[in-house]
Short mmCIF file of C-alpha atoms in Angstrom, two decimals:
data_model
loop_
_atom_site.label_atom_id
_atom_site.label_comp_id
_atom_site.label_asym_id
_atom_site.label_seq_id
_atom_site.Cartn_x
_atom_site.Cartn_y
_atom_site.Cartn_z
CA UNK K 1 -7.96 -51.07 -5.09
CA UNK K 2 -6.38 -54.03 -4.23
CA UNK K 3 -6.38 -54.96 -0.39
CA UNK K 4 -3.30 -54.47 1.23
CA UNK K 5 -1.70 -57.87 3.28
CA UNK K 6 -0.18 -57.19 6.36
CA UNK K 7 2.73 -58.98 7.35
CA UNK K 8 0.78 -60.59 10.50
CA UNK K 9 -1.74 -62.00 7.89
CA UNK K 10 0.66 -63.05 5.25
CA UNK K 11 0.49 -67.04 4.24
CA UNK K 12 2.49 -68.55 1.55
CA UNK K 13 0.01 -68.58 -0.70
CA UNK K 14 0.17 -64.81 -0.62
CA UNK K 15 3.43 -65.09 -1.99
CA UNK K 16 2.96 -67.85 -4.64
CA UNK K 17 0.13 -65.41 -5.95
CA UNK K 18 2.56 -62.72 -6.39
CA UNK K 19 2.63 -61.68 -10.62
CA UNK K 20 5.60 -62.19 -12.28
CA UNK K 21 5.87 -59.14 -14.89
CA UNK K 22 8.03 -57.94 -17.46
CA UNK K 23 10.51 -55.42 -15.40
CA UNK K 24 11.39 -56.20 -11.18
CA UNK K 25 9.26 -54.51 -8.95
CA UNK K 26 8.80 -54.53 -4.66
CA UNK K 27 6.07 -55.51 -3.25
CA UNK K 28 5.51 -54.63 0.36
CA UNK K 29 3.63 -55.97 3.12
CA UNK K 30 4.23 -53.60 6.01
CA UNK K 31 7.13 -53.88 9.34
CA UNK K 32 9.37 -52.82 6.71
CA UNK K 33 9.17 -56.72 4.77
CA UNK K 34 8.94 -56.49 1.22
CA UNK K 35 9.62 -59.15 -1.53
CA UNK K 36 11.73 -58.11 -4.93
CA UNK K 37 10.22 -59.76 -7.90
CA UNK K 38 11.78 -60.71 -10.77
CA UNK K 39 10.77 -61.81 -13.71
CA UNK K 40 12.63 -65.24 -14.03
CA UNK K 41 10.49 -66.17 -10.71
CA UNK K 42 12.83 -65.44 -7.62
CA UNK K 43 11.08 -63.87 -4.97
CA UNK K 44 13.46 -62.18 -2.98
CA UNK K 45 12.54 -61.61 0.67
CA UNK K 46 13.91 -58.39 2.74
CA UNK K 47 13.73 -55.85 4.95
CA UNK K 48 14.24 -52.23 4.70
CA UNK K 49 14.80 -50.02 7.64
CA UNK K 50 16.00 -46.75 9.06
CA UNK K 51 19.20 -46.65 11.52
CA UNK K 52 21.24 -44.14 12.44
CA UNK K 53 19.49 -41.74 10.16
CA UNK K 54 20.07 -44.29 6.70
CA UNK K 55 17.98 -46.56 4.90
CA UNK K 56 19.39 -50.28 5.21
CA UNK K 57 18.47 -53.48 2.85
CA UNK K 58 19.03 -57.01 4.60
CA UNK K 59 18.02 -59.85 2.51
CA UNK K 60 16.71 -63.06 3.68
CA UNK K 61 16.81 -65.23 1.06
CA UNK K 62 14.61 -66.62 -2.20
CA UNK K 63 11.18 -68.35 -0.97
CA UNK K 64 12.07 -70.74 -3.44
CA UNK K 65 15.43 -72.02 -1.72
CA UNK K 66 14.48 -70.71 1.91
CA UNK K 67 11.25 -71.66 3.57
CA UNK K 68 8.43 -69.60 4.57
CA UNK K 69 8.38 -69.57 8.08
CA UNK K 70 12.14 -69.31 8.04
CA UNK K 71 12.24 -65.82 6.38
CA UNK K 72 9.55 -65.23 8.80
CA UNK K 73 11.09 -65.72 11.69
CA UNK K 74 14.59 -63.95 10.47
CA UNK K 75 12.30 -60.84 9.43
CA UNK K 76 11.39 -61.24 13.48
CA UNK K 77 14.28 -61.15 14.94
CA UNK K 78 15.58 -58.42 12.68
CA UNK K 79 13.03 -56.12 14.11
CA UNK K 80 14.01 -57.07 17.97
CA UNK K 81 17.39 -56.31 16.97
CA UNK K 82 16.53 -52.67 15.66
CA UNK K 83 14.49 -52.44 18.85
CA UNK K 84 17.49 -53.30 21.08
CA UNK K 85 19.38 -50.39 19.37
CA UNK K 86 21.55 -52.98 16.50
CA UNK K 87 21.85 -52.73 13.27
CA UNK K 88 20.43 -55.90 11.42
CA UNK K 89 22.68 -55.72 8.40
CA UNK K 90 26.30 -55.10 10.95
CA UNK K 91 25.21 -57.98 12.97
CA UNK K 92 25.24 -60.08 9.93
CA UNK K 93 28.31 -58.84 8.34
CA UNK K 94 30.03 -59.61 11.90
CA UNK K 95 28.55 -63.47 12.05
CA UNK K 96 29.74 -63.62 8.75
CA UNK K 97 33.22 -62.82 9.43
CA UNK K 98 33.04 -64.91 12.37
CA UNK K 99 32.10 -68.05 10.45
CA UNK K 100 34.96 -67.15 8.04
CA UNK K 101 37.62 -66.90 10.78
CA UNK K 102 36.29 -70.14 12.60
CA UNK K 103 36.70 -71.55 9.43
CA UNK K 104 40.16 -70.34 8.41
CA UNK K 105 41.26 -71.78 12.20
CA UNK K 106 39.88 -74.91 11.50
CA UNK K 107 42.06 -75.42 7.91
CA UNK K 108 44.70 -73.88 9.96
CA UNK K 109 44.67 -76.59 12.73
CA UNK K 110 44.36 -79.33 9.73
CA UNK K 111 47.28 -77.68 7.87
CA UNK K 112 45.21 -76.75 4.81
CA UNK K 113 45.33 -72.93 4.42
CA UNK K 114 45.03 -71.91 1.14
CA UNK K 115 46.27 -69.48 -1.22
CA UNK K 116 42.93 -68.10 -1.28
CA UNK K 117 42.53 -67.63 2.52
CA UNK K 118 45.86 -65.74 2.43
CA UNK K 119 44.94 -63.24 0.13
CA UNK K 120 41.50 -63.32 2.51
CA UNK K 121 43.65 -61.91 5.27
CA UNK K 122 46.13 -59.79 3.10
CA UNK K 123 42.64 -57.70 2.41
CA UNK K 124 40.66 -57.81 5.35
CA UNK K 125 44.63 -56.49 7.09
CA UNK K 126 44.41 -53.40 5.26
CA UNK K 127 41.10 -53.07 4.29
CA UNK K 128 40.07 -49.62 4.34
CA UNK K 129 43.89 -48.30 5.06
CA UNK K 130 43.63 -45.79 2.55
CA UNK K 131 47.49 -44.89 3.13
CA UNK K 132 46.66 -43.20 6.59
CA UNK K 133 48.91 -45.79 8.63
CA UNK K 134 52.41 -45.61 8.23
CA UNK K 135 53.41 -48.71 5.83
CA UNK K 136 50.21 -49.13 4.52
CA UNK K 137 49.47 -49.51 0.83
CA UNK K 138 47.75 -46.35 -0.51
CA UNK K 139 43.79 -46.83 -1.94
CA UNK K 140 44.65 -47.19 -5.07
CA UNK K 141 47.50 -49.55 -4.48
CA UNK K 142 45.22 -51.85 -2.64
CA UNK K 143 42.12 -51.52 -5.46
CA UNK K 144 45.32 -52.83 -8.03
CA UNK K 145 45.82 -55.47 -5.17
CA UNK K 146 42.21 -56.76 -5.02
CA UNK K 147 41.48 -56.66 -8.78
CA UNK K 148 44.66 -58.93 -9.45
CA UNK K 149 43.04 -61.43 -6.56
CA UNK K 150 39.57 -61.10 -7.61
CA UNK K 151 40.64 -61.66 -11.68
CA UNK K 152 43.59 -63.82 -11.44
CA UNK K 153 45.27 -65.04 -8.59
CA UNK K 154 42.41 -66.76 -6.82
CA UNK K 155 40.76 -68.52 -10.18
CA UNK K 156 44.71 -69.45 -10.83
CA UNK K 157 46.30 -70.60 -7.50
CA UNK K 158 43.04 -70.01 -4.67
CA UNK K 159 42.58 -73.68 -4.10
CA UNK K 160 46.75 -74.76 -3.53
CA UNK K 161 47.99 -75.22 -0.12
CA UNK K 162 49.73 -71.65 0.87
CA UNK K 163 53.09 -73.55 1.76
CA UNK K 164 52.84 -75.83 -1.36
CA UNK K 165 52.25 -73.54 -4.24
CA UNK K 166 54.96 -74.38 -6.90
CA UNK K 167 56.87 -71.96 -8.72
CA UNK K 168 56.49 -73.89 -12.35
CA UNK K 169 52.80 -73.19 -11.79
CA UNK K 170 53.16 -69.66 -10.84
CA UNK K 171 55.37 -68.40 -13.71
CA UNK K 172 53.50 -70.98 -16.40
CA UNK K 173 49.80 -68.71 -15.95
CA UNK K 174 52.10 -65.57 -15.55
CA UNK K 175 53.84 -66.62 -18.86
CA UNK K 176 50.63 -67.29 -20.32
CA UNK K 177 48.91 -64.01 -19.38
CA UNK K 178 52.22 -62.14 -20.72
CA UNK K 179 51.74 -63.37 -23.81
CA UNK K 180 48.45 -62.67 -24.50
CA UNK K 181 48.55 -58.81 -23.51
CA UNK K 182 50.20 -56.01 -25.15
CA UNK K 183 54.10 -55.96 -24.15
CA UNK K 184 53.20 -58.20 -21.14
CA UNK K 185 53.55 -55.41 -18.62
CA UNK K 186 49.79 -56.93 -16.44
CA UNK K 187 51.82 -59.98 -15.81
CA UNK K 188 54.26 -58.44 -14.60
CA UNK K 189 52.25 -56.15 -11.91
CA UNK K 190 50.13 -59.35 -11.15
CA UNK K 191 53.68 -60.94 -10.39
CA UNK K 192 54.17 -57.76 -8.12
CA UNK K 193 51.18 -58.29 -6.50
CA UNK K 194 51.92 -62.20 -5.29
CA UNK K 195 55.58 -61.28 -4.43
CA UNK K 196 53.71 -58.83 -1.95
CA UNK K 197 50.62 -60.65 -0.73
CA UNK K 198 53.33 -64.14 -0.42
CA UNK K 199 56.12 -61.46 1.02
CA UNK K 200 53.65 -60.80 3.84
CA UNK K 201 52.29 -63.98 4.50
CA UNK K 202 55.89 -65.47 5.04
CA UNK K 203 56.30 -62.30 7.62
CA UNK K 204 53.17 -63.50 9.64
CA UNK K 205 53.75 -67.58 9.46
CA UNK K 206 53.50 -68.01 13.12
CA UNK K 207 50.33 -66.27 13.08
CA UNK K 208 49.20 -68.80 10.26
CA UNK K 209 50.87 -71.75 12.23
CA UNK K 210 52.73 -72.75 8.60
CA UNK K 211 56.33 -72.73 9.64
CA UNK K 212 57.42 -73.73 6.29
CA UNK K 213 55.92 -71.08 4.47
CA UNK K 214 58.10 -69.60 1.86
CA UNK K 215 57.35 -67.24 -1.39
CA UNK K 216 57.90 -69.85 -4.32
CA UNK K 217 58.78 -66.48 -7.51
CA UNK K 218 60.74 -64.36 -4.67
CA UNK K 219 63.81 -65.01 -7.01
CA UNK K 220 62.37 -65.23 -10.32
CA UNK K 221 62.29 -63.05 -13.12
CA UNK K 222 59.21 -61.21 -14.64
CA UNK K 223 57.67 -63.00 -16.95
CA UNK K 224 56.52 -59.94 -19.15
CA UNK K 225 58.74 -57.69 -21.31
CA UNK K 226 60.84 -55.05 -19.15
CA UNK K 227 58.46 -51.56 -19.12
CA UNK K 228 60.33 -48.89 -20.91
CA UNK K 229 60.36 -46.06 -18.67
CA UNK K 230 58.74 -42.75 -19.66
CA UNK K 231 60.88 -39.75 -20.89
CA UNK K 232 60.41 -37.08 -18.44
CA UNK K 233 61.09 -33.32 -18.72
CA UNK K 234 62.79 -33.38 -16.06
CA UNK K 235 65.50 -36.67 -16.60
CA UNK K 236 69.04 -35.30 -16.60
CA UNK K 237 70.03 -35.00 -20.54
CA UNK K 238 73.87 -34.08 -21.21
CA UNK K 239 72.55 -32.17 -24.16
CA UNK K 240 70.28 -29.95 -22.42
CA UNK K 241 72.07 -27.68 -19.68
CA UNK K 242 68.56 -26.23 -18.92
CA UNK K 243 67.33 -28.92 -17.16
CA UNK K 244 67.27 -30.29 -13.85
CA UNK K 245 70.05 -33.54 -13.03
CA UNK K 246 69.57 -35.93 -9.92
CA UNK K 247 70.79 -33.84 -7.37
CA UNK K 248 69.06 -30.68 -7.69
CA UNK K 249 65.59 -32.55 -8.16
CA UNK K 250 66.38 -34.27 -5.04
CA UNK K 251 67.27 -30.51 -3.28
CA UNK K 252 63.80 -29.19 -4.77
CA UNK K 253 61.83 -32.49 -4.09
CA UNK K 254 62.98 -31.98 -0.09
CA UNK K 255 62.58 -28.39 -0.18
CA UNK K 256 59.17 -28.57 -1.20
CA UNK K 257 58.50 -29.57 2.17
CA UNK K 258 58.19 -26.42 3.79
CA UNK K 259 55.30 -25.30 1.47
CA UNK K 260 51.80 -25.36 2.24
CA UNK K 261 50.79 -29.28 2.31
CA UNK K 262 48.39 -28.63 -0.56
CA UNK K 263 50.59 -26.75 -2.69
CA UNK K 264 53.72 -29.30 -1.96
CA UNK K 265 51.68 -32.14 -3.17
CA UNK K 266 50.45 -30.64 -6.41
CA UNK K 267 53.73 -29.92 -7.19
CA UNK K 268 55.43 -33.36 -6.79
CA UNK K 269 52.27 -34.35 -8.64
CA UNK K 270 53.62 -32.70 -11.53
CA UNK K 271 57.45 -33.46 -10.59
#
């Protein structure tokens, strides 16, 4: 059987001597440190722990980039954390969004927000939001939101200025992306998308200190084909007398109100 290293013992020779195999596997060393293998030679140190009833994973780092006694010593203070009643992995997340703030402030003071650290704070505004607040994008508007940062407007726009994006830029990669998918309709809800994130941004200038912050495309046009609008069962038709016009799906819409919450949704679901 092969002798088990405890973490007290462990040298970094143990961890040079670690196989590389075929598939990933863990290899543990007790205190909750254990090393990820993988087969292209990263050894991935980390720590897995219980808190509040849940297993957590924080990473430290690859031995090959961090040093030895580093990992060490963040594995250390990990543990004195848990002790003290913190969770390792919230404690980073925090520092991390500290750092990212500081940073923001400082390109603030300098004058060289970006595009990118707008749509930063457009997320992390209504992150998690879910619709409850009043105003607030729903989930899945938000999801839409972040995909169109994540995929396109950060790799497009992420390093310009926020209050020196130009508008020829803008509706040139808009343009672009119209063109190459089907009736151009994504460019045009990626176009949404900056309209709101730059709409929002110009609200909260002061907060940004850029008082000359405007939204470059708030007048343009879409740069994909108009979306034809699905025919509905319910769209007033002259030729059919049996179906509903404006008005009275407005009167049922509002009426539906004093229904049971569950049974008034499902039913403007289907409206």
């Amino acid at each position: 059987m092969e002798k088990r290293i405890e973490i007290l013992d462990l040298k970094q020779g143990d961890i040079d001597d670690l196989e590389l195999k075929e598939k990933v596997y863990i290899k543990g060393f007790g205190s909750g440190f254990q090393v990820r293998v993988y087969p292209d030679g990263r050894k991935i140190a980390r720590y897995r722990y219980i808190f509040g009833g849940k297993q957590w994973v924080l990473q430290f780092g690859d031995f090959k980039t961090t040093s030895f006694n580093s990992i060490l010593n963040q594995h250390y203070l990990a543990r004195i954390k848990l002790q003290e009643g913190e969770n390792p992995v919230k404690e980073r997340e925090d520092e991390k969004k500290k750092q990212k703030e500081e940073a923001q402030q400082q390109r603030i003071k300098k004058g060289a927000l970006t595009i990118e650290d707008i749509c930063n704070r457009f997320l992390d505004e209504y992150k998690g939001s879910g619709g409850k607040k009043p105003k607030m994008p729903s989930a899945g508007t938000m999801r839409n939101y972040a995909k169109h940062i994540k995929s396109f407007i950060v790799p497009k726009f992420g390093k310009y200025p926020a209050d020196s994006l130009p508008e020829s830029v803008v509706l040139k990669a808009l343009k672009k992306k119209a063109e190459s998918t089907p009736k151009g309709i994504e460019a045009n809800n990626i176009q949404t998308t900056i309209g709101v994130i730059l709409n929002w941004a110009v609200k909260h200038k002061k907060r940004f200190g850029l008082p000359m912050l405007t939204n470059p495309i708030a007048d343009s046009e879409y740069q994909g084909n108009e979306e034809i609008p699905r025919k509905r069962a319910l769209d007033y038709d002259e030729e059919l007398q049996d179906v509903l016009n404006i008005g009275e799906i407005k009167t049922f819409w509002f009426g539906l109100e004093s229904l049971n919450p569950l049974d008034a949704i499902a039913l403007k679901m289907i409206l």
